PDB file of C-alpha atoms in Angstrom:
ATOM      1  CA  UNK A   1      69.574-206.471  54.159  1.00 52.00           C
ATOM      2  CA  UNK A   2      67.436-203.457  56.210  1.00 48.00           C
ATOM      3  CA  UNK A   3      67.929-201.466  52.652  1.00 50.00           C
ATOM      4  CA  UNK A   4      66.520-204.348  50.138  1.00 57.00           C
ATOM      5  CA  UNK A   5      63.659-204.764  52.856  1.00 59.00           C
ATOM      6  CA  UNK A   6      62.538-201.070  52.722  1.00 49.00           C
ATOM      7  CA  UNK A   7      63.072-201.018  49.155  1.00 53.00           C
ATOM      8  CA  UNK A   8      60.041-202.181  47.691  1.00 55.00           C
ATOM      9  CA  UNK A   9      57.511-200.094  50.393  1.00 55.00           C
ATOM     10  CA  UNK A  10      60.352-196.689  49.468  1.00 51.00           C
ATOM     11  CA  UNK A  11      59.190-197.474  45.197  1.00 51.00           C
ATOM     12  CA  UNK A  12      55.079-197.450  46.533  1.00 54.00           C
ATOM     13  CA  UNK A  13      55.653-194.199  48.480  1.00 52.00           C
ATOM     14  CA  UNK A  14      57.107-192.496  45.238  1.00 50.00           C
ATOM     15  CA  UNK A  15      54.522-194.019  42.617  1.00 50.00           C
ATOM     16  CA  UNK A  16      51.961-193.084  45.550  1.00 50.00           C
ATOM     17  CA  UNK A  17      53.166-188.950  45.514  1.00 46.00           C
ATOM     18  CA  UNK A  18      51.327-187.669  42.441  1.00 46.00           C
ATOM     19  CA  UNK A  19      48.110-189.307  43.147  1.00 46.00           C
ATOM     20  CA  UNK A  20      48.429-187.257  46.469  1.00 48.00           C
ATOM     21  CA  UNK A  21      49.479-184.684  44.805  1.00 45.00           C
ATOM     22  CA  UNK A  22      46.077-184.020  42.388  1.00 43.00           C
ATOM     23  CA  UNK A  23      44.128-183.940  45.683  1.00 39.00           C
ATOM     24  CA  UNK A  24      45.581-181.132  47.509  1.00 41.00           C
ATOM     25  CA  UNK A  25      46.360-178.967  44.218  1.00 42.00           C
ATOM     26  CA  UNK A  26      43.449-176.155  45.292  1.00 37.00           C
ATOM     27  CA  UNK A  27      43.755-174.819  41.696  1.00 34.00           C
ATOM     28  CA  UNK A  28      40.853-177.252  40.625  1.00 33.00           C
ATOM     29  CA  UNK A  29      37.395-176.936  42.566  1.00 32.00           C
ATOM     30  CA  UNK A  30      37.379-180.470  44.376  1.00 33.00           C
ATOM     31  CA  UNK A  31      35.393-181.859  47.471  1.00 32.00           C
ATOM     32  CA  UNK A  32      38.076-183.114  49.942  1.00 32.00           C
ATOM     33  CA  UNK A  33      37.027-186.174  50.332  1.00 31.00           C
ATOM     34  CA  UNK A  34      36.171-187.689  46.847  1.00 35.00           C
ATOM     35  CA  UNK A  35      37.742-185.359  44.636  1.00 36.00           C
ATOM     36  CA  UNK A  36      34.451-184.862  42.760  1.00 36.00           C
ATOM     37  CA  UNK A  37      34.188-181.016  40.751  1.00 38.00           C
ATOM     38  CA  UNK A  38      31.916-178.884  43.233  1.00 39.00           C
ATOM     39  CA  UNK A  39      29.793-177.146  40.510  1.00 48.00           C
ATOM     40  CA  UNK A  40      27.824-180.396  39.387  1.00 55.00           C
ATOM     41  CA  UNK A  41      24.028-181.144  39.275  1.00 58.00           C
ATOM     42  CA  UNK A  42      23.855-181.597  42.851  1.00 67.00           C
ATOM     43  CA  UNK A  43      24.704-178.056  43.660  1.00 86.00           C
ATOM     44  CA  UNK A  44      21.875-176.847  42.081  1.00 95.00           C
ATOM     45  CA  UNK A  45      18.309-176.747  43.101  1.00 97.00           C
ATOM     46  CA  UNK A  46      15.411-179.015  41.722  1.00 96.00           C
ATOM     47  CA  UNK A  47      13.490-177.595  38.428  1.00 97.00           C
ATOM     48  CA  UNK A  48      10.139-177.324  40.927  1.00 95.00           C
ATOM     49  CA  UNK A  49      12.378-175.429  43.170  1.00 96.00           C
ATOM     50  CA  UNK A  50      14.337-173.208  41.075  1.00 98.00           C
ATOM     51  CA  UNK A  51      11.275-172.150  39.561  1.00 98.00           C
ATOM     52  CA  UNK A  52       8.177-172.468  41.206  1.00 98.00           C
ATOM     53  CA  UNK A  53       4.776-171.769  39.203  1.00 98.00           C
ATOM     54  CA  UNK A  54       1.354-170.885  40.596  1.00 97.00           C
ATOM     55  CA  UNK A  55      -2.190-170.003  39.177  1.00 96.00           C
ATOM     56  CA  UNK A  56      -3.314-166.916  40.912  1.00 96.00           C
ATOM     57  CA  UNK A  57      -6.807-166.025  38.935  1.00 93.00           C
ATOM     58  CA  UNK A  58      -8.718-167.465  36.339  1.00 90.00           C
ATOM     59  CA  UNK A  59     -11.918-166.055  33.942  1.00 84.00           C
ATOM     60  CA  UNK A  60     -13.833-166.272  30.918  1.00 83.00           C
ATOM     61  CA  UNK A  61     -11.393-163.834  29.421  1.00 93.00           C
ATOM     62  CA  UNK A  62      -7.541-164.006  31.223  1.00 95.00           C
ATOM     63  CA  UNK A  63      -5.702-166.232  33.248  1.00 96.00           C
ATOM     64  CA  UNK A  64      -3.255-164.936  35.474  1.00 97.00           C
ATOM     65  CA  UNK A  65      -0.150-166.748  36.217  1.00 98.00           C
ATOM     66  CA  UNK A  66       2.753-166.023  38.744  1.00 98.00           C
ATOM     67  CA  UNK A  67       6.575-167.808  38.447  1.00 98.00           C
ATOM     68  CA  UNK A  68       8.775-167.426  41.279  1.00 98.00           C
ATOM     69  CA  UNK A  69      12.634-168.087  40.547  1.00 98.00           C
ATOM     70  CA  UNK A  70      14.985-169.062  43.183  1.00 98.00           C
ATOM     71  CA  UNK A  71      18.370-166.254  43.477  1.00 97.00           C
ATOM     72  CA  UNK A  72      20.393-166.876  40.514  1.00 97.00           C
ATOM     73  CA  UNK A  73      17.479-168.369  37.995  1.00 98.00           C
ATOM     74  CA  UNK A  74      16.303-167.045  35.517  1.00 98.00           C
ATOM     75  CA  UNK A  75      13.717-168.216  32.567  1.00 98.00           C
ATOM     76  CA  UNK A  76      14.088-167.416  29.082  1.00 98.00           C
ATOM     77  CA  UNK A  77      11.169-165.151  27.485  1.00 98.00           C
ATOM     78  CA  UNK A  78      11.634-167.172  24.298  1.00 97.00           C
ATOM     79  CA  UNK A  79      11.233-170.606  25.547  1.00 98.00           C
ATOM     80  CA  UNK A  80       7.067-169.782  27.297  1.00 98.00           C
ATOM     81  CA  UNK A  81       4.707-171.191  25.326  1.00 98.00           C
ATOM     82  CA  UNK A  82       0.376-171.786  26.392  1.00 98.00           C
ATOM     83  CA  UNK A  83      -2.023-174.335  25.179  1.00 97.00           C
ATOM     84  CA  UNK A  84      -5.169-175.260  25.622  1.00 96.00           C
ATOM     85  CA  UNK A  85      -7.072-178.834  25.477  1.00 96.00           C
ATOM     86  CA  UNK A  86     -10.279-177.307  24.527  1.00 95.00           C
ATOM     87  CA  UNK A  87     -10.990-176.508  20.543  1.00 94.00           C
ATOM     88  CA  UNK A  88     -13.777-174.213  21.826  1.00 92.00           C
ATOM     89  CA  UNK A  89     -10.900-171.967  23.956  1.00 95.00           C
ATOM     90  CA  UNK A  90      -8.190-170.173  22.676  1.00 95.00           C
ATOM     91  CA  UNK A  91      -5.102-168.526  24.160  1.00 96.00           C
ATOM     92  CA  UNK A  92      -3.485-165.263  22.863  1.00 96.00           C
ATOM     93  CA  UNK A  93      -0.772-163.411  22.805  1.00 96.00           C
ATOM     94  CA  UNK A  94       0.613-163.039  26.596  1.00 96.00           C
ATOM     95  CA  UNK A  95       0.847-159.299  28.286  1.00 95.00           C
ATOM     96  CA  UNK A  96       4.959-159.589  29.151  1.00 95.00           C
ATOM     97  CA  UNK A  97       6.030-157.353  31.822  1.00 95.00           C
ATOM     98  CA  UNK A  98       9.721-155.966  31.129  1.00 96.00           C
ATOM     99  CA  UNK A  99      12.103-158.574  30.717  1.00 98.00           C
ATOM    100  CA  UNK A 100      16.234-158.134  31.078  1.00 98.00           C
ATOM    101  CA  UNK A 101      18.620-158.603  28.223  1.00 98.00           C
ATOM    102  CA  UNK A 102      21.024-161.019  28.776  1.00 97.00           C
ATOM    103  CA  UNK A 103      23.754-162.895  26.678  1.00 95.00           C
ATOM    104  CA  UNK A 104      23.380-166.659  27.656  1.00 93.00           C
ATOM    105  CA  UNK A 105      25.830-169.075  26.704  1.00 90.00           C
ATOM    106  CA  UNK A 106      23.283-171.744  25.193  1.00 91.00           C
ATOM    107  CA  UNK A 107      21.209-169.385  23.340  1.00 95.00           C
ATOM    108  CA  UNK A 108      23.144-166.285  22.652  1.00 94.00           C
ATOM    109  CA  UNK A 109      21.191-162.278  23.130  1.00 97.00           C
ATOM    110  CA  UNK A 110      17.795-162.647  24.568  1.00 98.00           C
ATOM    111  CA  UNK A 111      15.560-161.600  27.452  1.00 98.00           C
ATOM    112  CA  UNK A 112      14.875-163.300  30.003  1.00 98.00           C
ATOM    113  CA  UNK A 113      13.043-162.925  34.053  1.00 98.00           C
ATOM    114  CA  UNK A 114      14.418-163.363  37.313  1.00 98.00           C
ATOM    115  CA  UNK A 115      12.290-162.903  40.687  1.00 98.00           C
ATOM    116  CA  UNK A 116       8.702-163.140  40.248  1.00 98.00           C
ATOM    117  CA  UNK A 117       7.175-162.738  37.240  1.00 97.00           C
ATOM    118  CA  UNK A 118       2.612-162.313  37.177  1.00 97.00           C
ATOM    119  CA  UNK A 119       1.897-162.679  33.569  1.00 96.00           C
ATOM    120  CA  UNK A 120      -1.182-162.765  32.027  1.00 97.00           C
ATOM    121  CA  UNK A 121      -2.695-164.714  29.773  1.00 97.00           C
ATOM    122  CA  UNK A 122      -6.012-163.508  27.351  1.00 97.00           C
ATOM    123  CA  UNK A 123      -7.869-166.200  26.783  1.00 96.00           C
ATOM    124  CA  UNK A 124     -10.682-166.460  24.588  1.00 94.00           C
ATOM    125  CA  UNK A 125     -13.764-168.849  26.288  1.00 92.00           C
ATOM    126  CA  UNK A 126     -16.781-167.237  26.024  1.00 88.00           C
ATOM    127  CA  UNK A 127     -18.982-170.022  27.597  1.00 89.00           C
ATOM    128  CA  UNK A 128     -16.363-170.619  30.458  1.00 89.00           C
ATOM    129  CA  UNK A 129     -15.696-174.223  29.466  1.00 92.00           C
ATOM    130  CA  UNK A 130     -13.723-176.227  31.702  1.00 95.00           C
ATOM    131  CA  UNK A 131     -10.571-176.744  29.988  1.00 96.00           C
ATOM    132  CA  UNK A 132      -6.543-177.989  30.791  1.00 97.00           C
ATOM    133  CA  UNK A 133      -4.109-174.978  30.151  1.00 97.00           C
ATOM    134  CA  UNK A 134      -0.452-176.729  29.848  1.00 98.00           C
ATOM    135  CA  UNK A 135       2.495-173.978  30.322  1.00 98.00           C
ATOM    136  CA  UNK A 136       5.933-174.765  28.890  1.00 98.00           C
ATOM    137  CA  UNK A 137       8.785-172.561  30.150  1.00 98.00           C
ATOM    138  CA  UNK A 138      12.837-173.243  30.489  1.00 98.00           C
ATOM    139  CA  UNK A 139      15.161-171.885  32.887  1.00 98.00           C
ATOM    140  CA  UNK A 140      18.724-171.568  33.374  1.00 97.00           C
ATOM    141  CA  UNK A 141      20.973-171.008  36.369  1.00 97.00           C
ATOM    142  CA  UNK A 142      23.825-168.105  36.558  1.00 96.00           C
ATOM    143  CA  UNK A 143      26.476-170.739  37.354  1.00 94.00           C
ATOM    144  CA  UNK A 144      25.365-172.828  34.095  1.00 90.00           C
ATOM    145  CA  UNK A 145      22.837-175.258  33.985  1.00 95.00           C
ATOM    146  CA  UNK A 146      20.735-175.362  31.709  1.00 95.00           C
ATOM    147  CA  UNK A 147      17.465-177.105  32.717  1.00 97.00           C
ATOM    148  CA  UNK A 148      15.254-179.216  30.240  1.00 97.00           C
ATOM    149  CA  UNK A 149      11.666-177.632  29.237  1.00 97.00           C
ATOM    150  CA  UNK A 150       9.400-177.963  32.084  1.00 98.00           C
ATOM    151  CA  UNK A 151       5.585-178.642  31.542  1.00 97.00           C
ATOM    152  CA  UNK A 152       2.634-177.662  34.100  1.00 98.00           C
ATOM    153  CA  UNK A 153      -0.180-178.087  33.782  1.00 97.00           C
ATOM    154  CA  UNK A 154      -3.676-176.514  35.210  1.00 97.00           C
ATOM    155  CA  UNK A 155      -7.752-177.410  35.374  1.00 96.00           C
ATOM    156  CA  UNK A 156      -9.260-173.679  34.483  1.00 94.00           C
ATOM    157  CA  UNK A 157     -13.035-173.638  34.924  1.00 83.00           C
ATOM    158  CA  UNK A 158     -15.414-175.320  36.932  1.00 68.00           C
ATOM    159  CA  UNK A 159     -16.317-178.973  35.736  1.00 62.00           C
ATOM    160  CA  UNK A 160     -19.831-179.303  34.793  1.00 50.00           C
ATOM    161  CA  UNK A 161     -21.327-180.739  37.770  1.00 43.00           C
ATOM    162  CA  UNK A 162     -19.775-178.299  40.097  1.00 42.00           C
ATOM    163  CA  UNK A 163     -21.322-175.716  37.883  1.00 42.00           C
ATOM    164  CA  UNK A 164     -24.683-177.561  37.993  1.00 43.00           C
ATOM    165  CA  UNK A 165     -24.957-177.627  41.758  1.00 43.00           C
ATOM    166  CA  UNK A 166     -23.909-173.791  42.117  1.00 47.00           C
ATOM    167  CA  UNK A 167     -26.606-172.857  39.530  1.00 50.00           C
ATOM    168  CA  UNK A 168     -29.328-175.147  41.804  1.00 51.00           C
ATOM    169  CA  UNK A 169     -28.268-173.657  45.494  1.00 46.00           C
ATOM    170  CA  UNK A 170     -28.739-170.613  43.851  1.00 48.00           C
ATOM    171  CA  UNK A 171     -32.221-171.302  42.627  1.00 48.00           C
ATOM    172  CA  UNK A 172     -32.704-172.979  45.749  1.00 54.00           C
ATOM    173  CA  UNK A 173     -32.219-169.729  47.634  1.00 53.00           C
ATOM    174  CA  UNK A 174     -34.566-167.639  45.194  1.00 64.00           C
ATOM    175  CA  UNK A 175     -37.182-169.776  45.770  1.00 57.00           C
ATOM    176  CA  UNK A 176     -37.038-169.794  49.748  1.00 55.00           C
ATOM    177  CA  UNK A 177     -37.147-166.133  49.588  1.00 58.00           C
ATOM    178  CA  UNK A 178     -40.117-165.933  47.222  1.00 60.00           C
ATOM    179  CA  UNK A 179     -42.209-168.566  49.695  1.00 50.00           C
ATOM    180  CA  UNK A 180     -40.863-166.299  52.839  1.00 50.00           C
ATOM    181  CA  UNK A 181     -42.778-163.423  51.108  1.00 57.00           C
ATOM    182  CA  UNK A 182     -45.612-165.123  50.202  1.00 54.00           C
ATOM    183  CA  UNK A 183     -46.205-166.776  53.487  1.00 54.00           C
ATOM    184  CA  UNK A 184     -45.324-163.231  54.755  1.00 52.00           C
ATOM    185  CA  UNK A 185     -48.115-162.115  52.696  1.00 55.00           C
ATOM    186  CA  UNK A 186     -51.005-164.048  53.447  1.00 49.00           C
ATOM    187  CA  UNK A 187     -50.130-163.280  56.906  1.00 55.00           C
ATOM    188  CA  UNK A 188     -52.755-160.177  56.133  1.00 56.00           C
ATOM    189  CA  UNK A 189     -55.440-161.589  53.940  1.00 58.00           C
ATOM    190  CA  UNK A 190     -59.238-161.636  55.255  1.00 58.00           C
ATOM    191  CA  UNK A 191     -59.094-165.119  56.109  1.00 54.00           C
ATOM    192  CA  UNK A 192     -55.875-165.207  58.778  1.00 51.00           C
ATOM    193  CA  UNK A 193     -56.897-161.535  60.421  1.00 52.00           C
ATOM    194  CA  UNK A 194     -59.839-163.093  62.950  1.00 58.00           C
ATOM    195  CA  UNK A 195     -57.574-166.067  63.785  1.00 53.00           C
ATOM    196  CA  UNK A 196     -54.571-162.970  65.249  1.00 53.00           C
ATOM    197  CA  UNK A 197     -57.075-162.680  68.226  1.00 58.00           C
ATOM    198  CA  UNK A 198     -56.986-165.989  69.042  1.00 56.00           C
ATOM    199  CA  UNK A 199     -53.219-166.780  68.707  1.00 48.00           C
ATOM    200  CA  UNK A 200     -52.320-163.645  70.997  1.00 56.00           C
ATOM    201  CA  UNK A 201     -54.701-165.023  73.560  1.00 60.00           C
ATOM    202  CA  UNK A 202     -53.157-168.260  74.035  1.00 47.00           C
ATOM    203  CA  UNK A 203     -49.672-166.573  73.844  1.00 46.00           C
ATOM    204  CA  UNK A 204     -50.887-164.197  76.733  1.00 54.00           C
ATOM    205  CA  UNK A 205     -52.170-167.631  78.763  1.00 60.00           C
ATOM    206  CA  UNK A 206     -48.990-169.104  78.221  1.00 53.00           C
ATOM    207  CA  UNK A 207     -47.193-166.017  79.304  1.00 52.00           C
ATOM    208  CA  UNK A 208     -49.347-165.669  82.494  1.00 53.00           C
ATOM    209  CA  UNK A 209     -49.066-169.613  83.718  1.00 56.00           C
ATOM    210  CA  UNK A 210     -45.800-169.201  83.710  1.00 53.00           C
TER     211      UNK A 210
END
């Protein structure tokens, strides 16, 4: 009777041994708890993290650009491309520093940059118009992501307002300085030299009353 009982919970225990078994075989790369693979998407970092993108100097006739990549990123030379909003402004051809060859497994031989990269950027805008410069890059991680093609993008240029107001606090400047002189000037002329006695006189009273 003690053998039929135990029966049925002995038949669970043995259905219940390769289940067990999977979770504690360490040849596959499990968490402990779940039994989820460790190298999924949320080992890695975030595309603004991995590789992070700044705008270091801009002019009428480069733009200067600096990507930082996380250890173990990298961005493929191939996959940059530059655009501009503006018909009036054109970008050319980018000044690469040295890249590394690498074999990738998504796209096969090509170059690529890891660390930080400063790349610059001619760009043809004679009349420094205010325009939107939109970079395109992809990266890739040594473990094997792949990321999508990122897009940033930047304001280049002061906006015509901003430019307006610089240009009139500069001509407001030039023409305090021209009525310092000329106030400076007349300072001298026949007609203010017999009123110099009189001012130092009452500067002398004041002096003395007090």
């Amino acid at each position: 009777m003690v053998m039929s009982r135990l029966l049925p919970y002995l038949l669970l225990l043995l259905l219940a041994l390769p289940a067990n078994a999977e979770i504690f075989d360490s040849s596959r790369p499990q968490s402990a708890l779940f039994g989820t693979p460790l190298n999924n998407s949320q080992d890695f970092l975030p595309v603004d993290k991995a590789f992070r993108l700044d705008l270091l100097e801009t002019g009428k006739d480069s733009v200067r650009l600096r990507f930082i990549n996380a250890e173990g990123y990298y961005l493929y030379k191939h996959r940059f491309a530059f655009t501009s909003d503006h018909p009036q402004v054109s970008i050319g051809t980018p000044q690469w520093p040295a890249a590394e060859p690498k074999t990738d497994e998504f796209f096969g031989d090509v170059e690529v940059f890891y660390g930080v990269t400063d790349l610059l950027l001619p760009v043809n805008n004679p009349q420094n118009t205010p325009f939107t410069l939109q970079v395109s890059y992809q990266g890739c991680a040594d473990l094997g992501l792949c990321y999508p093609p990122e897009i940033r993008s930047f304001e280049v240029g002061d906006p015509p307002l901003i430019a307006a107001l610089q240009q009139g606090v500069a001509i407001d400047w030039r023409s305090l300085a021209l009525f310092f002189l000329a106030g400076l000037g007349l300072t001298f002329t026949p007609c203010v030299l017999p009123m110099l006695p009189i001012l130092s006189g009452v500067v002398l009273r004041g002096q003395l009353g007090g």
